[in-house]
Amino acid sequence: VLVSGFILMKMMGDSQFMKLYQESLNRLSSETVEYVRGIQVVKLFGNRLQSFQAMKDAIESYAKYAYEYSLSCKTPYVLYQLVFLGLIPILAIPLSFVLTKETNPEKLLIELIMIFFLDGVISVSFMKIMWSSMYVFNANYAIEQLEALYDKMQEDSLPYGEEEQFPNYRISFQNVGFSYGEKKVLEHLSFSLEEGKSYALVGHSGSGKSTVAKLLSGFYKVDSGSITIGGKPIESYSKTALCHAIAFVFQDCKLFHKSIYENVLLGKPEASKDEVLHALELAGCKEILSRFPEGEHTLIGAKGVYLSGGEKQRIAIARAILKDAPIVILDEASASIDADQEYALQNAFKNLIQGKTVIMIAHRLSSIQGLHEILVLEHGTVIERGGSTELLSEDSTYKKLWELYQSTEDWRIHA
């Protein structure tokens, strides 16, 4: 038994090697998924060889570790089979005779049959133990990865307090600094937003617009400085209070594999059916519901149910309208949409932001003309602030962005 146990331990491999093996398997899985997801783009642009290289490298890496593991198992497995299928049966007859001193042939035969039977049972049991140990190792590896992810999330997450009530909804960033790893995104960022007014954040890609919204929502904690709502740091409020105070409409709206009604109801789980339908109407979703026989009970993701990006965002806006949070953060869709969709979205935005403190992360400058103020970000700090007319009358960065935007619109028209 001890010899067999030692052989099985050798077959399982050392923990460091098995960790490398598991990492190569994970990489193969992720690269395969990435390649399959992007296969349409690969075909369209004829970039098959370059795009396949990462997947090919992952396959070769996994094949290398799988081959080495198979080789490491070869000798121990052969020895294991010899011990249980060869050595034990050979030794069983003389050992049985010597140890039991049994001379009756019938009893001796029964003993031998029992030995052979137990030999097979023990052999199979040891193999099951080995495979179970492999599963345990894989489970432990997965747990380690999850714990590392959880620790990272805990490290980055905002520490919440116990305050439940907001004195008001005036927002202030005071000398805020933030980094993604080694990359500095915001530095000495300071500005204030008055309650009940609407603001647009504009700037070049990477200027920190989306980061500002995520920090205000409590997705991350700041490296330096402070963010306050109603004169109190956001970390002084409870998680529930902060969640109820802010509605976030993402650029890439996440809709779950549920009905349209259930997706909207997430904004306010205790809402009545009339409230949900009213929110859908304010978000301009009646036309969407009319396309499907089951209306608001249409299952998103079901066969034949296709929603465009603009339609998904309108459903997300309905969810935010139902939530009725005093602070609204809009990450405007950057993709081009047709005139009908843009008109419907703008109407939905207007119904959502009435009487709210609004921050819009703007990608299309045509959509922000009716807002109270525009904040221009560059290199993680506010460099300009004012109304659209005011900023266009100056030699400002905003004016240059506007001219670039207009030139791209002209190019689309003439193209």
mmCIF file of C-alpha atoms in Angstrom:
data_model
loop_
_atom_site.group_PDB
_atom_site.id
_atom_site.type_symbol
_atom_site.label_atom_id
_atom_site.label_comp_id
_atom_site.label_asym_id
_atom_site.label_seq_id
_atom_site.Cartn_x
_atom_site.Cartn_y
_atom_site.Cartn_z
ATOM 1 C CA VAL A 1 0.000 0.000 0.000
ATOM 2 C CA LEU A 2 2.829 2.390 0.898
ATOM 3 C CA VAL A 3 4.622 1.635 -2.378
ATOM 4 C CA SER A 4 1.414 2.172 -4.342
ATOM 5 C CA GLY A 5 0.739 5.422 -2.517
ATOM 6 C CA PHE A 6 4.246 6.677 -3.325
ATOM 7 C CA ILE A 7 3.801 5.769 -7.000
ATOM 8 C CA LEU A 8 0.464 7.604 -7.153
ATOM 9 C CA MET A 9 2.048 10.698 -5.606
ATOM 10 C CA LYS A 10 4.672 10.656 -8.370
ATOM 11 C CA MET A 11 1.915 10.404 -10.986
ATOM 12 C CA MET A 12 0.178 13.489 -9.606
ATOM 13 C CA GLY A 13 3.272 15.640 -10.174
ATOM 14 C CA ASP A 14 4.666 18.429 -7.996
ATOM 15 C CA SER A 15 2.474 21.413 -7.140
ATOM 16 C CA GLN A 16 4.593 23.983 -9.028
ATOM 17 C CA PHE A 17 4.444 21.983 -12.261
ATOM 18 C CA MET A 18 0.696 21.427 -11.884
ATOM 19 C CA LYS A 19 0.218 25.162 -11.346
ATOM 20 C CA LEU A 20 2.023 25.903 -14.622
ATOM 21 C CA TYR A 21 -0.070 23.229 -16.324
ATOM 22 C CA GLN A 22 -3.292 24.806 -15.025
ATOM 23 C CA GLU A 23 -2.191 28.304 -16.077
ATOM 24 C CA SER A 24 -1.469 27.072 -19.610
ATOM 25 C CA LEU A 25 -4.937 25.486 -19.739
ATOM 26 C CA ASN A 26 -6.552 28.748 -18.580
ATOM 27 C CA ARG A 27 -4.626 30.712 -21.195
ATOM 28 C CA LEU A 28 -5.699 28.269 -23.908
ATOM 29 C CA SER A 29 -9.352 28.673 -22.885
ATOM 30 C CA SER A 30 -9.222 32.490 -22.864
ATOM 31 C CA GLU A 31 -7.338 32.741 -26.179
ATOM 32 C CA THR A 32 -9.776 30.333 -27.844
ATOM 33 C CA VAL A 33 -12.775 32.370 -26.659
ATOM 34 C CA GLU A 34 -11.081 35.607 -27.790
ATOM 35 C CA TYR A 35 -10.329 34.187 -31.241
ATOM 36 C CA VAL A 36 -13.863 32.829 -31.744
ATOM 37 C CA ARG A 37 -15.425 36.134 -30.642
ATOM 38 C CA GLY A 38 -13.304 38.097 -33.088
ATOM 39 C CA ILE A 39 -13.457 35.669 -35.981
ATOM 40 C CA GLN A 40 -15.750 37.936 -38.052
ATOM 41 C CA VAL A 41 -13.271 40.814 -37.836
ATOM 42 C CA VAL A 42 -10.407 38.446 -38.612
ATOM 43 C CA LYS A 43 -12.151 37.228 -41.768
ATOM 44 C CA LEU A 44 -13.135 40.715 -42.902
ATOM 45 C CA PHE A 45 -9.628 42.128 -42.585
ATOM 46 C CA GLY A 46 -7.778 39.036 -43.761
ATOM 47 C CA ASN A 47 -5.581 38.981 -40.672
ATOM 48 C CA ARG A 48 -5.959 35.297 -39.889
ATOM 49 C CA LEU A 49 -2.318 34.320 -39.396
ATOM 50 C CA GLN A 50 -1.434 37.173 -37.027
ATOM 51 C CA SER A 51 -4.666 36.799 -35.055
ATOM 52 C CA PHE A 52 -4.199 33.047 -34.765
ATOM 53 C CA GLN A 53 -0.646 33.422 -33.425
ATOM 54 C CA ALA A 54 -1.693 34.074 -29.808
ATOM 55 C CA MET A 55 -4.025 31.088 -29.881
ATOM 56 C CA LYS A 56 -1.331 28.941 -31.534
ATOM 57 C CA ASP A 57 1.155 29.922 -28.808
ATOM 58 C CA ALA A 58 -1.397 28.995 -26.143
ATOM 59 C CA ILE A 59 -2.016 25.616 -27.796
ATOM 60 C CA GLU A 60 1.715 24.895 -27.992
ATOM 61 C CA SER A 61 2.237 25.924 -24.365
ATOM 62 C CA TYR A 62 -0.571 23.646 -23.180
ATOM 63 C CA ALA A 63 0.636 20.800 -25.412
ATOM 64 C CA LYS A 64 4.132 21.138 -23.903
ATOM 65 C CA TYR A 65 2.897 20.826 -20.311
ATOM 66 C CA ALA A 66 0.369 18.103 -21.180
ATOM 67 C CA TYR A 67 3.115 16.086 -22.926
ATOM 68 C CA GLU A 68 5.539 16.535 -20.024
ATOM 69 C CA TYR A 69 2.847 15.497 -17.572
ATOM 70 C CA SER A 70 2.046 12.403 -19.651
ATOM 71 C CA LEU A 71 5.735 11.447 -19.743
ATOM 72 C CA SER A 72 6.076 11.950 -15.991
ATOM 73 C CA CYS A 73 3.124 9.588 -15.456
ATOM 74 C CA LYS A 74 4.408 6.846 -17.776
ATOM 75 C CA THR A 75 6.912 5.108 -15.484
ATOM 76 C CA PRO A 76 4.887 5.444 -12.233
ATOM 77 C CA TYR A 77 1.758 4.171 -14.005
ATOM 78 C CA VAL A 78 3.534 1.106 -15.403
ATOM 79 C CA LEU A 79 5.007 0.353 -11.955
ATOM 80 C CA TYR A 80 1.596 0.787 -10.366
ATOM 81 C CA GLN A 81 0.017 -1.672 -12.800
ATOM 82 C CA LEU A 82 2.859 -4.146 -12.249
ATOM 83 C CA VAL A 83 2.439 -3.987 -8.481
ATOM 84 C CA PHE A 84 -1.311 -4.545 -8.472
ATOM 85 C CA LEU A 85 -1.773 -6.684 -11.564
ATOM 86 C CA GLY A 86 1.517 -8.571 -11.530
ATOM 87 C CA LEU A 87 3.423 -8.626 -8.265
ATOM 88 C CA ILE A 88 0.511 -9.032 -5.839
ATOM 89 C CA PRO A 89 -1.145 -11.908 -7.757
ATOM 90 C CA ILE A 90 2.232 -13.686 -8.096
ATOM 91 C CA LEU A 91 3.023 -13.341 -4.393
ATOM 92 C CA ALA A 92 -0.535 -14.032 -3.270
ATOM 93 C CA ILE A 93 -0.367 -17.835 -3.681
ATOM 94 C CA PRO A 94 2.812 -18.574 -1.668
ATOM 95 C CA LEU A 95 2.072 -15.844 0.898
ATOM 96 C CA SER A 96 -1.436 -17.144 1.458
ATOM 97 C CA PHE A 97 -0.109 -20.656 1.985
ATOM 98 C CA VAL A 98 2.710 -19.530 4.325
ATOM 99 C CA LEU A 99 0.714 -17.062 6.415
ATOM 100 C CA THR A 100 -2.471 -19.103 6.847
ATOM 101 C CA LYS A 101 -0.820 -22.571 6.767
ATOM 102 C CA GLU A 102 -4.006 -23.699 5.134
ATOM 103 C CA THR A 103 -3.813 -27.122 3.478
ATOM 104 C CA ASN A 104 -7.438 -27.483 2.482
ATOM 105 C CA PRO A 105 -7.504 -26.730 -1.275
ATOM 106 C CA GLU A 106 -11.084 -25.421 -1.183
ATOM 107 C CA LYS A 107 -10.403 -22.924 1.619
ATOM 108 C CA LEU A 108 -7.136 -21.891 -0.022
ATOM 109 C CA LEU A 109 -8.989 -21.249 -3.284
ATOM 110 C CA ILE A 110 -11.546 -19.084 -1.477
ATOM 111 C CA GLU A 111 -8.741 -17.063 0.136
ATOM 112 C CA LEU A 112 -7.057 -16.547 -3.221
ATOM 113 C CA ILE A 113 -10.321 -15.442 -4.828
ATOM 114 C CA MET A 114 -10.819 -12.911 -2.017
ATOM 115 C CA ILE A 115 -7.241 -11.645 -2.422
ATOM 116 C CA PHE A 116 -7.681 -11.170 -6.185
ATOM 117 C CA PHE A 117 -11.028 -9.473 -5.616
ATOM 118 C CA LEU A 118 -9.600 -7.105 -2.985
ATOM 119 C CA ASP A 119 -6.592 -6.445 -5.228
ATOM 120 C CA GLY A 120 -8.883 -5.105 -7.942
ATOM 121 C CA VAL A 121 -10.952 -3.061 -5.495
ATOM 122 C CA ILE A 122 -7.842 -1.524 -3.897
ATOM 123 C CA SER A 123 -6.330 -0.768 -7.317
ATOM 124 C CA VAL A 124 -9.467 1.028 -8.511
ATOM 125 C CA SER A 125 -9.789 2.854 -5.176
ATOM 126 C CA PHE A 126 -6.227 4.165 -5.382
ATOM 127 C CA MET A 127 -6.829 5.400 -8.932
ATOM 128 C CA LYS A 128 -9.984 7.193 -7.776
ATOM 129 C CA ILE A 129 -8.008 8.772 -4.944
ATOM 130 C CA MET A 130 -5.444 10.020 -7.459
ATOM 131 C CA TRP A 131 -8.079 11.559 -9.736
ATOM 132 C CA SER A 132 -9.886 13.041 -6.742
ATOM 133 C CA SER A 133 -6.602 14.608 -5.661
ATOM 134 C CA MET A 134 -6.301 16.153 -9.124
ATOM 135 C CA TYR A 135 -9.778 17.649 -8.769
ATOM 136 C CA VAL A 136 -8.875 18.943 -5.314
ATOM 137 C CA PHE A 137 -5.736 20.589 -6.736
ATOM 138 C CA ASN A 138 -7.751 22.235 -9.527
ATOM 139 C CA ALA A 139 -10.345 23.414 -7.003
ATOM 140 C CA ASN A 140 -7.637 24.838 -4.729
ATOM 141 C CA TYR A 141 -6.055 26.622 -7.699
ATOM 142 C CA ALA A 142 -9.424 28.142 -8.635
ATOM 143 C CA ILE A 143 -10.001 29.194 -5.015
ATOM 144 C CA GLU A 144 -6.569 30.859 -4.918
ATOM 145 C CA GLN A 145 -7.417 32.836 -8.070
ATOM 146 C CA LEU A 146 -10.794 33.879 -6.658
ATOM 147 C CA GLU A 147 -9.246 34.886 -3.337
ATOM 148 C CA ALA A 148 -6.620 36.976 -5.139
ATOM 149 C CA LEU A 149 -9.383 38.651 -7.162
ATOM 150 C CA TYR A 150 -11.463 39.224 -4.022
ATOM 151 C CA ASP A 151 -8.478 40.703 -2.171
ATOM 152 C CA LYS A 152 -7.841 43.041 -5.119
ATOM 153 C CA MET A 153 -11.502 44.086 -5.147
ATOM 154 C CA GLN A 154 -11.401 44.729 -1.407
ATOM 155 C CA GLU A 155 -8.214 46.750 -1.817
ATOM 156 C CA ASP A 156 -9.732 48.910 -4.575
ATOM 157 C CA SER A 157 -13.264 49.213 -3.186
ATOM 158 C CA LEU A 158 -14.555 52.204 -1.304
ATOM 159 C CA PRO A 159 -14.796 51.879 2.507
ATOM 160 C CA TYR A 160 -18.399 52.727 3.370
ATOM 161 C CA GLY A 161 -19.730 54.554 6.435
ATOM 162 C CA GLU A 162 -23.095 54.689 8.194
ATOM 163 C CA GLU A 163 -24.653 57.972 6.981
ATOM 164 C CA GLU A 164 -28.063 57.362 5.389
ATOM 165 C CA GLN A 165 -29.230 60.911 4.590
ATOM 166 C CA PHE A 166 -27.721 63.466 2.198
ATOM 167 C CA PRO A 167 -27.930 67.134 3.293
ATOM 168 C CA ASN A 168 -28.038 68.046 -0.404
ATOM 169 C CA TYR A 169 -26.668 66.722 -3.676
ATOM 170 C CA ARG A 170 -23.915 69.226 -4.389
ATOM 171 C CA ILE A 171 -20.874 67.318 -5.702
ATOM 172 C CA SER A 172 -17.281 68.365 -5.094
ATOM 173 C CA PHE A 173 -13.933 66.888 -6.184
ATOM 174 C CA GLN A 174 -11.096 68.292 -4.073
ATOM 175 C CA ASN A 175 -7.530 67.750 -5.291
ATOM 176 C CA VAL A 176 -8.342 64.190 -6.391
ATOM 177 C CA GLY A 177 -5.607 61.885 -7.669
ATOM 178 C CA PHE A 178 -6.123 58.380 -9.052
ATOM 179 C CA SER A 179 -4.084 55.759 -10.919
ATOM 180 C CA TYR A 180 -4.775 52.491 -12.699
ATOM 181 C CA GLY A 181 -1.746 50.560 -11.517
ATOM 182 C CA GLU A 182 1.291 52.604 -12.546
ATOM 183 C CA LYS A 183 -0.683 54.793 -14.957
ATOM 184 C CA LYS A 184 -1.696 58.182 -13.521
ATOM 185 C CA VAL A 185 -5.197 59.075 -14.735
ATOM 186 C CA LEU A 186 -6.303 61.974 -12.506
ATOM 187 C CA GLU A 187 -4.026 64.480 -10.813
ATOM 188 C CA HIS A 188 -5.024 67.411 -8.572
ATOM 189 C CA LEU A 189 -8.566 67.343 -9.995
ATOM 190 C CA SER A 190 -10.853 69.922 -8.369
ATOM 191 C CA PHE A 191 -14.342 71.115 -9.348
ATOM 192 C CA SER A 192 -17.839 71.504 -7.884
ATOM 193 C CA LEU A 193 -21.245 70.723 -9.392
ATOM 194 C CA GLU A 194 -24.406 72.396 -8.116
ATOM 195 C CA GLU A 195 -27.488 70.385 -7.224
ATOM 196 C CA GLY A 196 -30.157 70.166 -9.914
ATOM 197 C CA LYS A 197 -27.902 71.268 -12.797
ATOM 198 C CA SER A 198 -26.599 69.310 -15.775
ATOM 199 C CA TYR A 199 -22.939 69.054 -16.756
ATOM 200 C CA ALA A 200 -20.975 67.491 -19.595
ATOM 201 C CA LEU A 201 -17.470 66.062 -19.311
ATOM 202 C CA VAL A 202 -15.612 66.315 -22.615
ATOM 203 C CA GLY A 203 -12.049 65.701 -23.664
ATOM 204 C CA HIS A 204 -9.774 63.494 -25.692
ATOM 205 C CA SER A 205 -9.831 59.746 -25.186
ATOM 206 C CA GLY A 206 -7.941 58.904 -21.987
ATOM 207 C CA SER A 207 -8.489 62.326 -20.408
ATOM 208 C CA GLY A 208 -10.221 60.781 -17.372
ATOM 209 C CA LYS A 209 -13.927 61.373 -18.122
ATOM 210 C CA SER A 210 -15.152 57.852 -17.355
ATOM 211 C CA THR A 211 -12.842 57.595 -14.347
ATOM 212 C CA VAL A 212 -14.497 60.642 -12.757
ATOM 213 C CA ALA A 213 -17.899 58.944 -13.062
ATOM 214 C CA LYS A 214 -16.645 55.650 -11.630
ATOM 215 C CA LEU A 215 -14.988 57.338 -8.650
ATOM 216 C CA LEU A 216 -18.165 59.272 -7.854
ATOM 217 C CA SER A 217 -20.158 56.027 -8.011
ATOM 218 C CA GLY A 218 -17.823 54.367 -5.513
ATOM 219 C CA PHE A 219 -16.404 51.808 -7.952
ATOM 220 C CA TYR A 220 -12.886 52.716 -6.783
ATOM 221 C CA LYS A 221 -11.382 54.709 -3.944
ATOM 222 C CA VAL A 222 -9.211 57.733 -4.703
ATOM 223 C CA ASP A 223 -5.443 57.692 -4.183
ATOM 224 C CA SER A 224 -5.467 61.237 -2.816
ATOM 225 C CA GLY A 225 -7.877 64.091 -2.176
ATOM 226 C CA SER A 226 -11.588 63.647 -1.496
ATOM 227 C CA ILE A 227 -14.984 63.483 -3.195
ATOM 228 C CA THR A 228 -17.970 64.897 -1.330
ATOM 229 C CA ILE A 229 -21.741 64.889 -1.806
ATOM 230 C CA GLY A 230 -23.659 67.353 0.316
ATOM 231 C CA GLY A 231 -20.417 68.463 1.962
ATOM 232 C CA LYS A 232 -19.612 64.988 3.322
ATOM 233 C CA PRO A 233 -17.045 62.503 1.917
ATOM 234 C CA ILE A 234 -18.751 59.758 -0.078
ATOM 235 C CA GLU A 235 -17.082 57.102 2.101
ATOM 236 C CA SER A 236 -19.041 58.448 5.091
ATOM 237 C CA TYR A 237 -22.314 57.262 3.503
ATOM 238 C CA SER A 238 -23.567 53.691 3.634
ATOM 239 C CA LYS A 239 -23.363 51.560 0.506
ATOM 240 C CA THR A 240 -27.167 51.462 0.292
ATOM 241 C CA ALA A 241 -27.483 55.244 0.568
ATOM 242 C CA LEU A 242 -24.875 55.871 -2.138
ATOM 243 C CA CYS A 243 -26.447 53.263 -4.407
ATOM 244 C CA HIS A 244 -29.905 54.832 -4.047
ATOM 245 C CA ALA A 245 -28.543 58.332 -4.688
ATOM 246 C CA ILE A 246 -26.862 57.595 -8.038
ATOM 247 C CA ALA A 247 -28.239 56.157 -11.275
ATOM 248 C CA PHE A 248 -25.668 55.135 -13.874
ATOM 249 C CA VAL A 249 -26.527 54.573 -17.548
ATOM 250 C CA PHE A 250 -23.535 52.864 -19.139
ATOM 251 C CA GLN A 251 -22.394 53.305 -22.716
ATOM 252 C CA ASP A 252 -22.448 49.520 -23.166
ATOM 253 C CA CYS A 253 -25.681 48.782 -21.322
ATOM 254 C CA LYS A 254 -25.900 45.457 -19.549
ATOM 255 C CA LEU A 255 -29.256 43.757 -19.981
ATOM 256 C CA PHE A 256 -29.793 40.412 -18.304
ATOM 257 C CA HIS A 257 -31.333 37.277 -19.802
ATOM 258 C CA LYS A 258 -34.694 38.247 -18.380
ATOM 259 C CA SER A 259 -37.799 39.956 -19.706
ATOM 260 C CA ILE A 260 -37.720 43.667 -20.573
ATOM 261 C CA TYR A 261 -40.061 44.233 -17.619
ATOM 262 C CA GLU A 262 -37.721 42.443 -15.179
ATOM 263 C CA ASN A 263 -34.689 44.333 -16.494
ATOM 264 C CA VAL A 264 -36.401 47.666 -15.834
ATOM 265 C CA LEU A 265 -37.697 46.494 -12.444
ATOM 266 C CA LEU A 266 -34.092 46.155 -11.233
ATOM 267 C CA GLY A 267 -34.093 49.943 -10.823
ATOM 268 C CA LYS A 268 -36.786 49.735 -8.141
ATOM 269 C CA PRO A 269 -37.736 46.167 -7.163
ATOM 270 C CA GLU A 270 -40.795 47.271 -5.157
ATOM 271 C CA ALA A 271 -42.285 49.281 -8.053
ATOM 272 C CA SER A 272 -45.784 48.558 -9.367
ATOM 273 C CA LYS A 273 -46.495 47.440 -12.923
ATOM 274 C CA ASP A 274 -47.911 50.874 -13.783
ATOM 275 C CA GLU A 275 -44.673 52.534 -12.617
ATOM 276 C CA VAL A 276 -42.574 50.206 -14.777
ATOM 277 C CA LEU A 277 -44.743 50.792 -17.850
ATOM 278 C CA HIS A 278 -44.662 54.558 -17.254
ATOM 279 C CA ALA A 279 -40.839 54.458 -17.082
ATOM 280 C CA LEU A 280 -40.736 52.497 -20.350
ATOM 281 C CA GLU A 281 -43.018 55.085 -21.959
ATOM 282 C CA LEU A 282 -40.887 58.030 -20.764
ATOM 283 C CA ALA A 283 -37.791 56.292 -22.151
ATOM 284 C CA GLY A 284 -39.429 55.960 -25.571
ATOM 285 C CA CYS A 285 -39.685 52.171 -25.444
ATOM 286 C CA LYS A 286 -43.307 51.794 -26.628
ATOM 287 C CA GLU A 287 -42.133 51.274 -30.203
ATOM 288 C CA ILE A 288 -39.717 48.570 -29.011
ATOM 289 C CA LEU A 289 -42.462 46.738 -27.091
ATOM 290 C CA SER A 290 -44.853 46.928 -30.055
ATOM 291 C CA ARG A 291 -42.444 44.858 -32.183
ATOM 292 C CA PHE A 292 -42.837 41.787 -29.994
ATOM 293 C CA PRO A 293 -46.071 39.850 -29.303
ATOM 294 C CA GLU A 294 -45.271 39.529 -25.588
ATOM 295 C CA GLY A 295 -44.548 43.255 -25.159
ATOM 296 C CA GLU A 296 -42.776 44.082 -21.906
ATOM 297 C CA HIS A 297 -42.603 40.372 -21.051
ATOM 298 C CA THR A 298 -40.390 39.658 -24.066
ATOM 299 C CA LEU A 299 -37.327 37.680 -22.997
ATOM 300 C CA ILE A 300 -34.099 39.477 -23.932
ATOM 301 C CA GLY A 301 -31.728 37.099 -25.685
ATOM 302 C CA ALA A 302 -34.490 34.729 -26.809
ATOM 303 C CA LYS A 303 -34.651 33.511 -30.392
ATOM 304 C CA GLY A 304 -35.750 36.281 -32.741
ATOM 305 C CA VAL A 305 -35.329 39.035 -30.131
ATOM 306 C CA TYR A 306 -32.758 41.507 -31.415
ATOM 307 C CA LEU A 307 -32.156 44.911 -29.843
ATOM 308 C CA SER A 308 -29.822 47.562 -31.250
ATOM 309 C CA GLY A 309 -27.382 49.468 -29.049
ATOM 310 C CA GLY A 310 -29.693 52.486 -28.947
ATOM 311 C CA GLU A 311 -32.686 50.335 -27.961
ATOM 312 C CA LYS A 312 -30.711 48.672 -25.175
ATOM 313 C CA GLN A 313 -29.700 52.087 -23.872
ATOM 314 C CA ARG A 314 -33.327 53.251 -23.874
ATOM 315 C CA ILE A 315 -34.298 50.245 -21.747
ATOM 316 C CA ALA A 316 -31.404 51.091 -19.414
ATOM 317 C CA ILE A 317 -32.698 54.687 -19.269
ATOM 318 C CA ALA A 318 -36.151 53.345 -18.338
ATOM 319 C CA ARG A 319 -34.476 51.467 -15.482
ATOM 320 C CA ALA A 320 -32.801 54.707 -14.336
ATOM 321 C CA ILE A 321 -36.082 56.661 -14.641
ATOM 322 C CA LEU A 322 -37.790 54.070 -12.441
ATOM 323 C CA LYS A 323 -34.972 54.308 -9.880
ATOM 324 C CA ASP A 324 -35.529 58.099 -9.693
ATOM 325 C CA ALA A 325 -32.101 58.802 -8.160
ATOM 326 C CA PRO A 326 -31.214 62.473 -7.531
ATOM 327 C CA ILE A 327 -27.819 62.094 -9.269
ATOM 328 C CA VAL A 328 -27.654 60.717 -12.815
ATOM 329 C CA ILE A 329 -24.467 59.724 -14.644
ATOM 330 C CA LEU A 330 -24.812 59.168 -18.386
ATOM 331 C CA ASP A 331 -22.076 57.540 -20.414
ATOM 332 C CA GLU A 332 -23.285 58.521 -23.849
ATOM 333 C CA ALA A 333 -23.060 55.977 -26.657
ATOM 334 C CA SER A 334 -20.011 56.715 -28.798
ATOM 335 C CA ALA A 335 -21.113 54.613 -31.745
ATOM 336 C CA SER A 336 -22.877 56.241 -34.663
ATOM 337 C CA ILE A 337 -26.660 55.817 -34.601
ATOM 338 C CA ASP A 338 -29.306 56.790 -37.113
ATOM 339 C CA ALA A 339 -31.376 59.963 -36.810
ATOM 340 C CA ASP A 340 -34.485 58.204 -35.469
ATOM 341 C CA GLN A 341 -32.505 56.443 -32.747
ATOM 342 C CA GLU A 342 -30.691 59.650 -31.771
ATOM 343 C CA TYR A 343 -33.973 61.563 -31.559
ATOM 344 C CA ALA A 344 -35.522 58.846 -29.379
ATOM 345 C CA LEU A 345 -32.452 58.757 -27.136
ATOM 346 C CA GLN A 346 -32.395 62.534 -26.698
ATOM 347 C CA ASN A 347 -36.062 62.524 -25.662
ATOM 348 C CA ALA A 348 -35.360 59.699 -23.214
ATOM 349 C CA PHE A 349 -32.408 61.653 -21.782
ATOM 350 C CA LYS A 350 -34.593 64.748 -21.299
ATOM 351 C CA ASN A 351 -37.197 62.758 -19.364
ATOM 352 C CA LEU A 352 -34.496 61.149 -17.241
ATOM 353 C CA ILE A 353 -32.561 64.265 -16.222
ATOM 354 C CA GLN A 354 -35.419 66.601 -15.250
ATOM 355 C CA GLY A 355 -34.688 68.046 -11.807
ATOM 356 C CA LYS A 356 -31.570 65.895 -11.344
ATOM 357 C CA THR A 357 -27.887 66.602 -10.844
ATOM 358 C CA VAL A 358 -26.561 65.247 -14.128
ATOM 359 C CA ILE A 359 -23.087 64.315 -15.333
ATOM 360 C CA MET A 360 -22.882 63.319 -18.990
ATOM 361 C CA ILE A 361 -19.720 61.744 -20.368
ATOM 362 C CA ALA A 362 -19.967 63.153 -23.870
ATOM 363 C CA HIS A 363 -18.638 61.483 -27.006
ATOM 364 C CA ARG A 364 -20.748 63.426 -29.517
ATOM 365 C CA LEU A 365 -20.663 67.170 -28.895
ATOM 366 C CA SER A 366 -24.005 67.731 -30.631
ATOM 367 C CA SER A 367 -25.809 66.074 -27.722
ATOM 368 C CA ILE A 368 -24.617 68.448 -24.962
ATOM 369 C CA GLN A 369 -25.737 71.843 -26.238
ATOM 370 C CA GLY A 370 -28.674 72.093 -23.844
ATOM 371 C CA LEU A 371 -26.697 71.374 -20.662
ATOM 372 C CA HIS A 372 -25.856 74.042 -18.083
ATOM 373 C CA GLU A 373 -22.061 73.736 -18.196
ATOM 374 C CA ILE A 374 -19.258 71.922 -19.967
ATOM 375 C CA LEU A 375 -16.073 70.775 -18.221
ATOM 376 C CA VAL A 376 -13.105 70.078 -20.489
ATOM 377 C CA LEU A 377 -10.659 67.492 -19.127
ATOM 378 C CA GLU A 378 -7.088 66.978 -20.245
ATOM 379 C CA HIS A 379 -4.431 64.806 -18.595
ATOM 380 C CA GLY A 380 -6.697 64.162 -15.622
ATOM 381 C CA THR A 381 -7.548 67.751 -14.700
ATOM 382 C CA VAL A 382 -10.147 70.392 -15.675
ATOM 383 C CA ILE A 383 -8.596 72.929 -18.044
ATOM 384 C CA GLU A 384 -11.768 74.775 -19.150
ATOM 385 C CA ARG A 385 -15.281 75.284 -17.889
ATOM 386 C CA GLY A 386 -18.321 77.174 -19.131
ATOM 387 C CA GLY A 387 -21.320 77.121 -21.432
ATOM 388 C CA SER A 388 -21.004 75.958 -25.033
ATOM 389 C CA THR A 389 -21.482 79.461 -26.499
ATOM 390 C CA GLU A 390 -18.972 80.960 -24.069
ATOM 391 C CA LEU A 391 -16.286 78.357 -24.796
ATOM 392 C CA LEU A 392 -16.800 78.580 -28.560
ATOM 393 C CA SER A 393 -16.248 82.344 -28.435
ATOM 394 C CA GLU A 394 -12.744 81.819 -27.036
ATOM 395 C CA ASP A 395 -9.593 80.237 -28.405
ATOM 396 C CA SER A 396 -10.294 77.162 -26.287
ATOM 397 C CA THR A 397 -9.579 73.444 -26.397
ATOM 398 C CA TYR A 398 -13.341 72.917 -26.525
ATOM 399 C CA LYS A 399 -13.523 75.043 -29.683
ATOM 400 C CA LYS A 400 -10.843 72.861 -31.293
ATOM 401 C CA LEU A 401 -12.724 69.711 -30.266
ATOM 402 C CA TRP A 402 -15.906 71.195 -31.722
ATOM 403 C CA GLU A 403 -14.191 71.996 -35.022
ATOM 404 C CA LEU A 404 -12.785 68.470 -35.181
ATOM 405 C CA TYR A 405 -16.230 67.063 -34.453
ATOM 406 C CA GLN A 406 -17.793 69.212 -37.170
ATOM 407 C CA SER A 407 -15.152 68.154 -39.684
ATOM 408 C CA THR A 408 -15.851 64.470 -38.979
ATOM 409 C CA GLU A 409 -19.583 65.084 -39.439
ATOM 410 C CA ASP A 410 -18.892 66.847 -42.776
ATOM 411 C CA TRP A 411 -16.664 63.954 -43.816
ATOM 412 C CA ARG A 412 -19.474 61.483 -43.112
ATOM 413 C CA ILE A 413 -21.934 63.557 -45.140
ATOM 414 C CA HIS A 414 -19.648 64.007 -48.164
ATOM 415 C CA ALA A 415 -18.326 60.462 -47.976
#
